[in-house]
Amino acid sequence: MYQPRPGDLLASLDTPAMIVDGQLMEENIARLMARFRETPVRVRPHLKTAKSPELAHRLLAAGVIGCCVAKVSEAEVMALAGIEDLLITSEIVGPPKVTRLVNLLRRHPRIKVVVDSQVGIQVLSAALEVADLHLNVLIELNVGQNRCGVAPGEDALALAQYIASMSHLHLIGVQGYEGHLQHIHDLQERTRRCREAMHLLTTTAAQLRTAGFPIEIVTTGGTGTAEICAQWEGVTEVQPGSFLFMDTDYRNALGPVYANALTILSTVISLPSPNRAIVDAGLKSLSIDSGMPEPLGLPGVQYQPAGDEHGVLFWDKQTNAARLQLAIGDRIAFYPSHIDTTINLHDTYYVCRNGVLEAIWPVTARGKVQ
Ligand code: PLP
Ligand code: MN
C-alpha cells in the first residue's frame, strides 16, 4: 500500500496530489478572524469547500461559532466528528433526506436548517411530530441570486406564520445568500449591490421581529462579500468558505485578500512535441467549470484537460520545451480555478510546510452531495 507519512518530503509524494500550504492556510484563517474580531458579527464558515472535520475543528479553535454545511450527508460527517452547531444551508426535500435529518437530530439537537416552502415545512413538521423532536429553522430569502428562497417582505411573513402553526418547528432566523455577487471584480459595484441585498435581508428580519417572531440569526455572505455584509447593521453571521484555500477565479476578482493555499501537483508524463507536454492531471483531478487551472511558475503556458486522466500544457511555437526547461518526470503544480469542485475530486489533503509533509487529512465529506 502507498502510505506517505508526516516527515516525508513533498518531492516524494505520488501525483496527482492535492497539496495544502499549511502556513498560508493558517494565515488565511487568522486574516479572516482578524477582520471580524472588532465587529459584532460572528463567523459560521461554510464547510462545503473544505469537507473536512479536521479543518472544521481548526476553525472552531480559531473562534468561529459553528459551521454551515450544504447537505444532510455533510452534516452527518461533521456531526459524527463532534461538530454540533451546524446550519444546513439547502432546503431538505424528499422522504429519504427527511428521515436522515430526523435520525441525525436525535443525537445532534443543535442542527438547524433553512426552509422556503409550505410543502417543505409541512413534511418536516410531520416527521418531527412522529419522532417527537424539535427543529430550529431559518427562512431562506431570495436577495437577488434567484436560486432558492422566498421573496423578502410579505411572502416571508406568511411563511413565518405557517411555521408558527407547526408545534415542532421553531423559527430562529433568516438566511439570504448573495452568491451572484461574490465574484464582482469592482469593489464599489460589489459593495453597492451587496448593500441592496443586505437591505432586503435585514428589513425582512425587522418586519418579522415586529410581527413577534424571535429572529436571532441573520446569516449571509461568502468570501467575496462577508466583510461588506458584516458592516451592515442587523447581520449577525457570515458564512464564507473559499477563503481557506482560494482559487484563481476568486483571486482574479478580489485580488490578494487571501492567499492561494492549495495546489494540485502533477507530473509530466510525456513530451510529444516541442510545444506540448502531457501531465497526469485531467478532468478527474482539476475542475474546469470556472475556467482553466493555472500552472505555477510557467508564464505563457496554458493548460487544457486532455481527457479524464490527462492534461495538456501548451505554449507558443517560438518557445520550445527545452527553453522552458520542461522534462519528462517534472512536477507541475496548479492553482485550481474553482476550489469547491476541485476539492470534491480528491480523497486526501497533503498538508505541507517548507517542502515537508506535515499532516494527511481525509476529505471525509468528499462526494457527500445528498
Ligand atoms: N453560503 C452559501 C449558501 C453558499 O452556497 C456558499 C457557496 O456557494 C457559501 C456560503 C460560501 O461561499 P464562498 O465559498 O464563495 O465563500
Ligand atoms: Mn464555489
Short mmCIF file of C-alpha atoms and ligand atoms in Angstrom, two decimals:
data_model
loop_
_atom_site.label_atom_id
_atom_site.label_comp_id
_atom_site.label_asym_id
_atom_site.label_seq_id
_atom_site.Cartn_x
_atom_site.Cartn_y
_atom_site.Cartn_z
CA MET A 1 0.00 0.00 0.00
CA TYR A 2 1.09 3.54 -0.79
CA GLN A 3 1.34 5.22 2.61
CA PRO A 4 3.09 8.56 2.79
CA ARG A 5 3.82 9.75 6.33
CA PRO A 6 4.34 13.07 8.05
CA GLY A 7 8.01 13.95 7.70
CA ASP A 8 8.20 12.69 4.10
CA LEU A 9 9.43 15.17 1.52
CA LEU A 10 6.83 16.85 -0.68
CA ALA A 11 9.03 15.79 -3.59
CA SER A 12 8.42 12.14 -2.71
CA LEU A 13 4.62 12.27 -2.99
CA ASP A 14 2.87 10.48 -5.82
CA THR A 15 0.71 12.55 -8.19
CA PRO A 16 -1.85 13.87 -8.86
CA ALA A 17 -2.00 15.07 -5.27
CA MET A 18 -3.85 17.84 -3.51
CA ILE A 19 -1.29 19.88 -1.59
CA VAL A 20 -2.15 22.38 1.13
CA ASP A 21 0.38 25.00 2.15
CA GLY A 22 -0.15 24.77 5.93
CA GLN A 23 1.37 28.16 6.60
CA LEU A 24 -0.75 30.01 4.04
CA MET A 25 -3.93 28.24 5.13
CA GLU A 26 -3.33 29.21 8.77
CA GLU A 27 -2.69 32.78 7.66
CA ASN A 28 -5.98 32.80 5.74
CA ILE A 29 -7.86 31.68 8.85
CA ALA A 30 -6.09 34.25 11.03
CA ARG A 31 -6.73 37.01 8.48
CA LEU A 32 -10.43 36.21 8.27
CA MET A 33 -10.85 36.05 12.03
CA ALA A 34 -8.96 39.34 12.49
CA ARG A 35 -11.35 41.06 10.07
CA PHE A 36 -14.37 40.19 12.21
CA ARG A 37 -12.83 40.44 15.66
CA GLU A 38 -13.81 44.10 16.03
CA THR A 39 -17.36 43.57 14.76
CA PRO A 40 -20.42 42.08 16.49
CA VAL A 41 -20.76 39.70 13.56
CA ARG A 42 -19.87 36.03 14.07
CA VAL A 43 -18.28 33.71 11.55
CA ARG A 44 -20.02 30.45 10.60
CA PRO A 45 -17.75 29.17 7.81
CA HIS A 46 -19.19 27.05 5.05
CA LEU A 47 -17.73 23.53 5.04
CA LYS A 48 -18.98 22.80 1.51
CA THR A 49 -15.50 23.94 0.45
CA ALA A 50 -13.23 22.03 2.83
CA LYS A 51 -15.42 18.97 3.51
CA SER A 52 -13.09 18.11 6.35
CA PRO A 53 -13.74 17.70 10.10
CA GLU A 54 -10.04 18.41 10.79
CA LEU A 55 -10.47 21.83 9.23
CA ALA A 56 -13.78 22.39 11.00
CA HIS A 57 -12.07 21.76 14.35
CA ARG A 58 -9.31 24.19 13.46
CA LEU A 59 -11.86 26.83 12.54
CA LEU A 60 -13.71 26.29 15.82
CA ALA A 61 -10.42 26.61 17.70
CA ALA A 62 -9.85 29.90 15.86
CA GLY A 63 -13.15 31.23 17.21
CA VAL A 64 -15.96 30.57 14.74
CA ILE A 65 -19.33 29.97 16.41
CA GLY A 66 -20.40 26.97 14.36
CA CYS A 67 -20.35 25.82 10.76
CA CYS A 68 -22.51 25.67 7.66
CA VAL A 69 -22.90 22.60 5.51
CA ALA A 70 -24.73 22.36 2.21
CA LYS A 71 -26.31 18.93 2.59
CA VAL A 72 -27.59 16.44 5.16
CA SER A 73 -24.86 13.97 4.20
CA GLU A 74 -22.21 16.60 5.01
CA ALA A 75 -23.95 17.26 8.31
CA GLU A 76 -23.77 13.53 9.10
CA VAL A 77 -20.00 13.56 8.61
CA MET A 78 -19.45 16.69 10.67
CA ALA A 79 -21.83 15.73 13.48
CA LEU A 80 -20.14 12.34 13.81
CA ALA A 81 -16.84 14.20 14.19
CA GLY A 82 -18.23 16.25 17.08
CA ILE A 83 -19.23 19.47 15.30
CA GLU A 84 -22.60 20.19 16.86
CA ASP A 85 -23.64 23.72 15.86
CA LEU A 86 -24.43 23.16 12.19
CA LEU A 87 -26.63 25.07 9.78
CA ILE A 88 -27.68 23.13 6.67
CA THR A 89 -27.98 25.85 4.03
CA SER A 90 -30.06 23.95 1.45
CA GLU A 91 -33.73 23.01 1.64
CA ILE A 92 -34.45 19.46 2.84
CA VAL A 93 -36.86 17.76 0.44
CA GLY A 94 -37.85 14.14 -0.11
CA PRO A 95 -38.56 11.27 2.31
CA PRO A 96 -35.01 9.80 2.41
CA LYS A 97 -33.47 13.16 3.31
CA VAL A 98 -36.14 13.99 5.87
CA THR A 99 -35.59 10.59 7.53
CA ARG A 100 -31.83 11.13 7.60
CA LEU A 101 -32.27 14.57 9.12
CA VAL A 102 -34.62 13.30 11.81
CA ASN A 103 -32.22 10.48 12.70
CA LEU A 104 -29.36 12.95 12.92
CA LEU A 105 -31.35 15.34 15.03
CA ARG A 106 -31.98 12.68 17.66
CA ARG A 107 -28.31 12.84 18.73
CA HIS A 108 -27.43 16.32 17.46
CA PRO A 109 -30.18 18.74 18.50
CA ARG A 110 -28.24 21.89 17.54
CA ILE A 111 -28.57 21.22 13.82
CA LYS A 112 -30.70 23.83 12.07
CA VAL A 113 -31.99 24.03 8.53
CA VAL A 114 -33.38 26.53 6.04
CA VAL A 115 -36.91 26.33 4.64
CA ASP A 116 -38.61 28.22 1.82
CA SER A 117 -41.94 26.46 1.16
CA GLN A 118 -45.09 25.37 2.96
CA VAL A 119 -44.73 21.91 1.47
CA GLY A 120 -41.19 21.58 2.81
CA ILE A 121 -42.25 22.82 6.24
CA GLN A 122 -45.29 20.57 6.39
CA VAL A 123 -43.33 17.41 5.55
CA LEU A 124 -40.56 18.24 8.04
CA SER A 125 -43.07 19.03 10.74
CA ALA A 126 -45.00 15.77 10.25
CA ALA A 127 -41.80 13.70 10.54
CA LEU A 128 -40.69 15.60 13.64
CA GLU A 129 -44.05 15.09 15.32
CA VAL A 130 -43.83 11.34 14.80
CA ALA A 131 -40.30 11.32 16.22
CA ASP A 132 -41.22 13.82 18.94
CA LEU A 133 -38.25 16.01 18.09
CA HIS A 134 -37.95 19.76 17.71
CA LEU A 135 -36.06 21.62 14.98
CA ASN A 136 -34.89 25.21 14.66
CA VAL A 137 -35.36 26.65 11.19
CA LEU A 138 -34.36 29.75 9.24
CA ILE A 139 -36.42 31.15 6.40
CA GLU A 140 -34.35 31.41 3.25
CA LEU A 141 -34.90 34.68 1.39
CA ASN A 142 -34.15 35.41 -2.23
CA VAL A 143 -31.97 38.51 -2.03
CA GLY A 144 -31.19 38.55 -5.75
CA GLN A 145 -29.43 35.29 -6.57
CA ASN A 146 -32.71 33.84 -7.86
CA ARG A 147 -31.87 30.39 -6.55
CA CYS A 148 -33.89 29.20 -3.56
CA GLY A 149 -35.65 31.48 -1.11
CA VAL A 150 -38.98 33.25 -0.75
CA ALA A 151 -39.33 36.89 -1.67
CA PRO A 152 -38.44 39.30 1.14
CA GLY A 153 -41.36 41.03 2.88
CA GLU A 154 -44.93 39.68 2.73
CA ASP A 155 -44.05 36.18 1.46
CA ALA A 156 -41.55 35.72 4.27
CA LEU A 157 -44.11 36.90 6.83
CA ALA A 158 -46.67 34.43 5.50
CA LEU A 159 -44.15 31.60 5.74
CA ALA A 160 -43.25 32.63 9.30
CA GLN A 161 -46.91 32.43 10.26
CA TYR A 162 -47.12 28.99 8.70
CA ILE A 163 -44.05 27.84 10.68
CA ALA A 164 -45.67 29.19 13.85
CA SER A 165 -48.62 26.87 13.28
CA MET A 166 -46.28 23.85 13.48
CA SER A 167 -45.67 22.61 17.01
CA HIS A 168 -42.25 21.04 16.41
CA LEU A 169 -40.63 23.74 14.26
CA HIS A 170 -39.17 26.94 15.69
CA LEU A 171 -38.26 29.93 13.60
CA ILE A 172 -34.95 31.41 14.78
CA GLY A 173 -33.62 33.32 11.81
CA VAL A 174 -33.29 34.21 8.16
CA GLN A 175 -30.70 33.34 5.53
CA GLY A 176 -30.13 35.44 2.42
CA TYR A 177 -27.10 34.40 0.40
CA GLU A 178 -25.98 36.72 -2.38
CA GLY A 179 -23.98 34.17 -4.37
CA HIS A 180 -24.39 36.14 -7.59
CA LEU A 181 -22.26 38.99 -6.21
CA GLN A 182 -19.24 37.09 -4.86
CA HIS A 183 -17.04 37.45 -7.94
CA ILE A 184 -17.80 41.03 -8.98
CA HIS A 185 -14.35 42.49 -9.63
CA ASP A 186 -15.19 46.14 -8.97
CA LEU A 187 -15.27 46.60 -5.20
CA GLN A 188 -17.58 49.62 -5.35
CA GLU A 189 -20.05 47.74 -7.51
CA ARG A 190 -19.81 44.65 -5.31
CA THR A 191 -20.36 46.81 -2.23
CA ARG A 192 -23.29 48.71 -3.70
CA ARG A 193 -25.13 45.60 -4.83
CA CYS A 194 -24.32 43.71 -1.64
CA ARG A 195 -25.82 46.55 0.41
CA GLU A 196 -29.00 46.32 -1.65
CA ALA A 197 -29.19 42.63 -0.81
CA MET A 198 -28.45 43.32 2.89
CA HIS A 199 -31.22 45.90 2.91
CA LEU A 200 -33.72 43.27 1.71
CA LEU A 201 -32.45 40.76 4.25
CA THR A 202 -32.39 42.98 7.32
CA THR A 203 -35.63 44.85 6.65
CA THR A 204 -37.41 41.50 6.38
CA ALA A 205 -35.75 40.39 9.64
CA ALA A 206 -37.04 43.59 11.25
CA GLN A 207 -40.57 43.05 9.87
CA LEU A 208 -40.57 39.53 11.27
CA ARG A 209 -39.48 40.79 14.69
CA THR A 210 -42.17 43.45 14.64
CA ALA A 211 -44.69 40.70 13.91
CA GLY A 212 -43.47 38.91 17.03
CA PHE A 213 -41.05 36.35 15.63
CA PRO A 214 -37.75 35.93 17.55
CA ILE A 215 -35.22 36.36 14.75
CA GLU A 216 -31.84 35.71 16.38
CA ILE A 217 -29.82 34.74 13.33
CA VAL A 218 -29.44 36.82 10.18
CA THR A 219 -26.92 34.90 8.09
CA THR A 220 -25.38 35.73 4.72
CA GLY A 221 -22.14 36.35 2.88
CA GLY A 222 -19.37 34.43 1.14
CA THR A 223 -15.67 35.05 0.66
CA GLY A 224 -16.32 37.93 -1.74
CA THR A 225 -18.86 39.80 0.38
CA ALA A 226 -18.52 38.75 4.03
CA GLU A 227 -16.80 41.95 5.11
CA ILE A 228 -19.34 44.13 3.34
CA CYS A 229 -22.17 42.16 4.94
CA ALA A 230 -20.56 42.48 8.36
CA GLN A 231 -20.62 46.28 8.14
CA TRP A 232 -24.37 46.25 7.60
CA GLU A 233 -26.37 46.70 10.77
CA GLY A 234 -28.59 43.74 11.50
CA VAL A 235 -26.41 41.00 10.02
CA THR A 236 -25.41 38.55 12.80
CA GLU A 237 -23.38 35.91 10.94
CA VAL A 238 -21.37 35.44 7.77
CA GLN A 239 -20.68 32.13 6.02
CA PRO A 240 -17.56 32.27 3.81
CA GLY A 241 -15.93 29.02 2.67
CA SER A 242 -13.45 29.53 -0.17
CA PHE A 243 -11.20 31.91 1.82
CA LEU A 244 -9.45 28.87 3.34
CA PHE A 245 -7.68 27.98 0.10
CA MET A 246 -8.89 30.41 -2.57
CA ASP A 247 -8.80 29.72 -6.32
CA THR A 248 -7.87 31.73 -9.40
CA ASP A 249 -11.46 32.77 -10.05
CA TYR A 250 -11.68 34.41 -6.61
CA ARG A 251 -8.11 35.76 -6.74
CA ASN A 252 -8.80 37.42 -10.10
CA ALA A 253 -11.94 39.03 -8.69
CA LEU A 254 -10.76 40.07 -5.22
CA GLY A 255 -7.02 40.47 -5.55
CA PRO A 256 -4.68 39.07 -2.92
CA VAL A 257 -7.06 39.37 0.06
CA TYR A 258 -6.39 35.75 0.96
CA ALA A 259 -3.56 33.55 -0.30
CA ASN A 260 -3.93 30.71 -2.77
CA ALA A 261 -3.07 27.96 -0.32
CA LEU A 262 -3.93 24.81 -2.25
CA THR A 263 -2.40 23.35 -5.38
CA ILE A 264 -2.84 20.19 -7.38
CA LEU A 265 0.52 18.60 -8.03
CA SER A 266 1.00 16.69 -11.28
CA THR A 267 3.82 15.00 -13.21
CA VAL A 268 4.87 15.48 -16.84
CA ILE A 269 4.43 12.00 -18.32
CA SER A 270 5.03 12.72 -22.00
CA LEU A 271 6.62 15.41 -24.23
CA PRO A 272 5.11 14.53 -27.60
CA SER A 273 6.16 17.73 -29.41
CA PRO A 274 8.34 20.80 -28.75
CA ASN A 275 5.38 22.91 -27.65
CA ARG A 276 3.26 20.39 -25.79
CA ALA A 277 3.63 18.46 -22.55
CA ILE A 278 1.23 15.92 -21.09
CA VAL A 279 0.61 15.80 -17.35
CA ASP A 280 -1.18 13.15 -15.30
CA ALA A 281 -3.93 15.51 -14.11
CA GLY A 282 -7.11 15.60 -16.19
CA LEU A 283 -10.79 16.12 -15.52
CA LYS A 284 -10.69 13.76 -12.54
CA SER A 285 -8.10 15.95 -10.78
CA LEU A 286 -8.91 19.53 -11.77
CA SER A 287 -12.34 21.07 -12.28
CA ILE A 288 -12.81 23.47 -15.20
CA ASP A 289 -16.31 24.89 -14.56
CA SER A 290 -14.76 28.29 -13.72
CA GLY A 291 -12.03 28.29 -16.35
CA MET A 292 -8.69 26.59 -16.70
CA PRO A 293 -6.39 25.91 -13.77
CA GLU A 294 -3.15 27.87 -13.74
CA PRO A 295 0.26 26.16 -13.81
CA LEU A 296 2.61 27.73 -11.27
CA GLY A 297 5.86 29.31 -12.37
CA LEU A 298 5.22 28.78 -16.08
CA PRO A 299 4.17 32.15 -17.52
CA GLY A 300 2.76 31.86 -21.03
CA VAL A 301 1.99 28.17 -20.58
CA GLN A 302 -1.65 27.13 -20.72
CA TYR A 303 -3.46 24.04 -19.51
CA GLN A 304 -6.33 22.12 -21.00
CA PRO A 305 -7.75 18.80 -19.92
CA ALA A 306 -6.93 16.02 -22.38
CA GLY A 307 -9.45 13.54 -21.04
CA ASP A 308 -10.24 12.13 -17.63
CA GLU A 309 -6.68 11.28 -16.63
CA HIS A 310 -4.51 13.59 -18.75
CA GLY A 311 -3.91 17.26 -19.19
CA VAL A 312 -2.01 19.10 -21.86
CA LEU A 313 0.29 22.05 -21.30
CA PHE A 314 0.93 24.11 -24.43
CA TRP A 315 2.81 27.25 -25.33
CA ASP A 316 3.60 29.31 -28.38
CA LYS A 317 5.56 27.84 -31.31
CA GLN A 318 8.61 30.07 -30.75
CA THR A 319 9.24 28.71 -27.28
CA ASN A 320 10.21 25.07 -27.11
CA ALA A 321 10.23 22.67 -24.20
CA ALA A 322 14.00 22.90 -23.87
CA ARG A 323 13.81 26.67 -23.46
CA LEU A 324 11.09 26.21 -20.90
CA GLN A 325 13.28 23.51 -19.37
CA LEU A 326 10.47 21.03 -19.18
CA ALA A 327 11.39 17.37 -18.97
CA ILE A 328 9.54 14.11 -18.50
CA GLY A 329 9.14 13.50 -14.78
CA ASP A 330 8.93 17.19 -13.93
CA ARG A 331 6.36 18.06 -11.35
CA ILE A 332 3.92 20.84 -12.18
CA ALA A 333 1.62 22.40 -9.60
CA PHE A 334 -1.68 24.08 -10.49
CA TYR A 335 -3.88 26.62 -8.78
CA PRO A 336 -7.46 25.39 -9.23
CA SER A 337 -9.87 27.77 -10.93
CA HIS A 338 -12.73 26.69 -8.61
CA ILE A 339 -11.78 25.33 -5.22
CA ASP A 340 -15.06 23.62 -4.21
CA THR A 341 -15.43 21.45 -7.29
CA THR A 342 -11.71 20.60 -7.32
CA ILE A 343 -11.51 19.51 -3.66
CA ASN A 344 -14.51 17.26 -4.21
CA LEU A 345 -12.39 15.28 -6.71
CA HIS A 346 -9.77 14.28 -4.13
CA ASP A 347 -9.63 11.84 -1.22
CA THR A 348 -6.76 13.43 0.66
CA TYR A 349 -5.26 16.71 1.74
CA TYR A 350 -1.45 16.55 1.92
CA VAL A 351 -0.60 19.40 4.25
CA CYS A 352 2.96 20.59 3.71
CA ARG A 353 5.26 23.19 5.18
CA ASN A 354 8.66 24.11 3.77
CA GLY A 355 8.60 21.17 1.40
CA VAL A 356 7.86 18.59 4.10
CA LEU A 357 4.64 16.66 4.61
CA GLU A 358 3.14 17.71 7.93
CA ALA A 359 -0.27 16.04 8.02
CA ILE A 360 -2.59 13.89 5.94
CA TRP A 361 -6.28 14.68 6.25
CA PRO A 362 -9.03 12.76 4.52
CA VAL A 363 -11.61 14.78 2.57
CA THR A 364 -14.18 12.95 4.65
CA ALA A 365 -17.25 14.60 3.12
CA ARG A 366 -15.96 14.23 -0.41
CA GLY A 367 -18.81 13.16 -2.69
CA LYS A 368 -21.38 13.87 0.02
CA VAL A 369 -23.88 15.59 -2.23
CA GLN A 370 -27.10 14.12 -0.86
N1 PLP B 1 -23.29 30.22 1.78
C1 PLP B 1 -23.96 29.56 0.82
C2 PLP B 1 -25.42 29.34 0.98
C3 PLP B 1 -23.27 29.07 -0.30
O1 PLP B 1 -23.93 28.40 -1.24
C4 PLP B 1 -21.87 29.29 -0.40
C5 PLP B 1 -21.11 28.86 -1.58
O2 PLP B 1 -21.59 28.61 -2.63
C6 PLP B 1 -21.22 29.97 0.64
C7 PLP B 1 -21.97 30.43 1.71
C8 PLP B 1 -19.73 30.16 0.68
O3 PLP B 1 -19.26 30.94 -0.33
P1 PLP B 1 -17.72 31.02 -0.74
O4 PLP B 1 -17.20 29.63 -0.93
O5 PLP B 1 -17.79 31.75 -2.00
O6 PLP B 1 -17.02 31.72 0.35
MN MN B 2 -17.77 27.66 -5.09
#
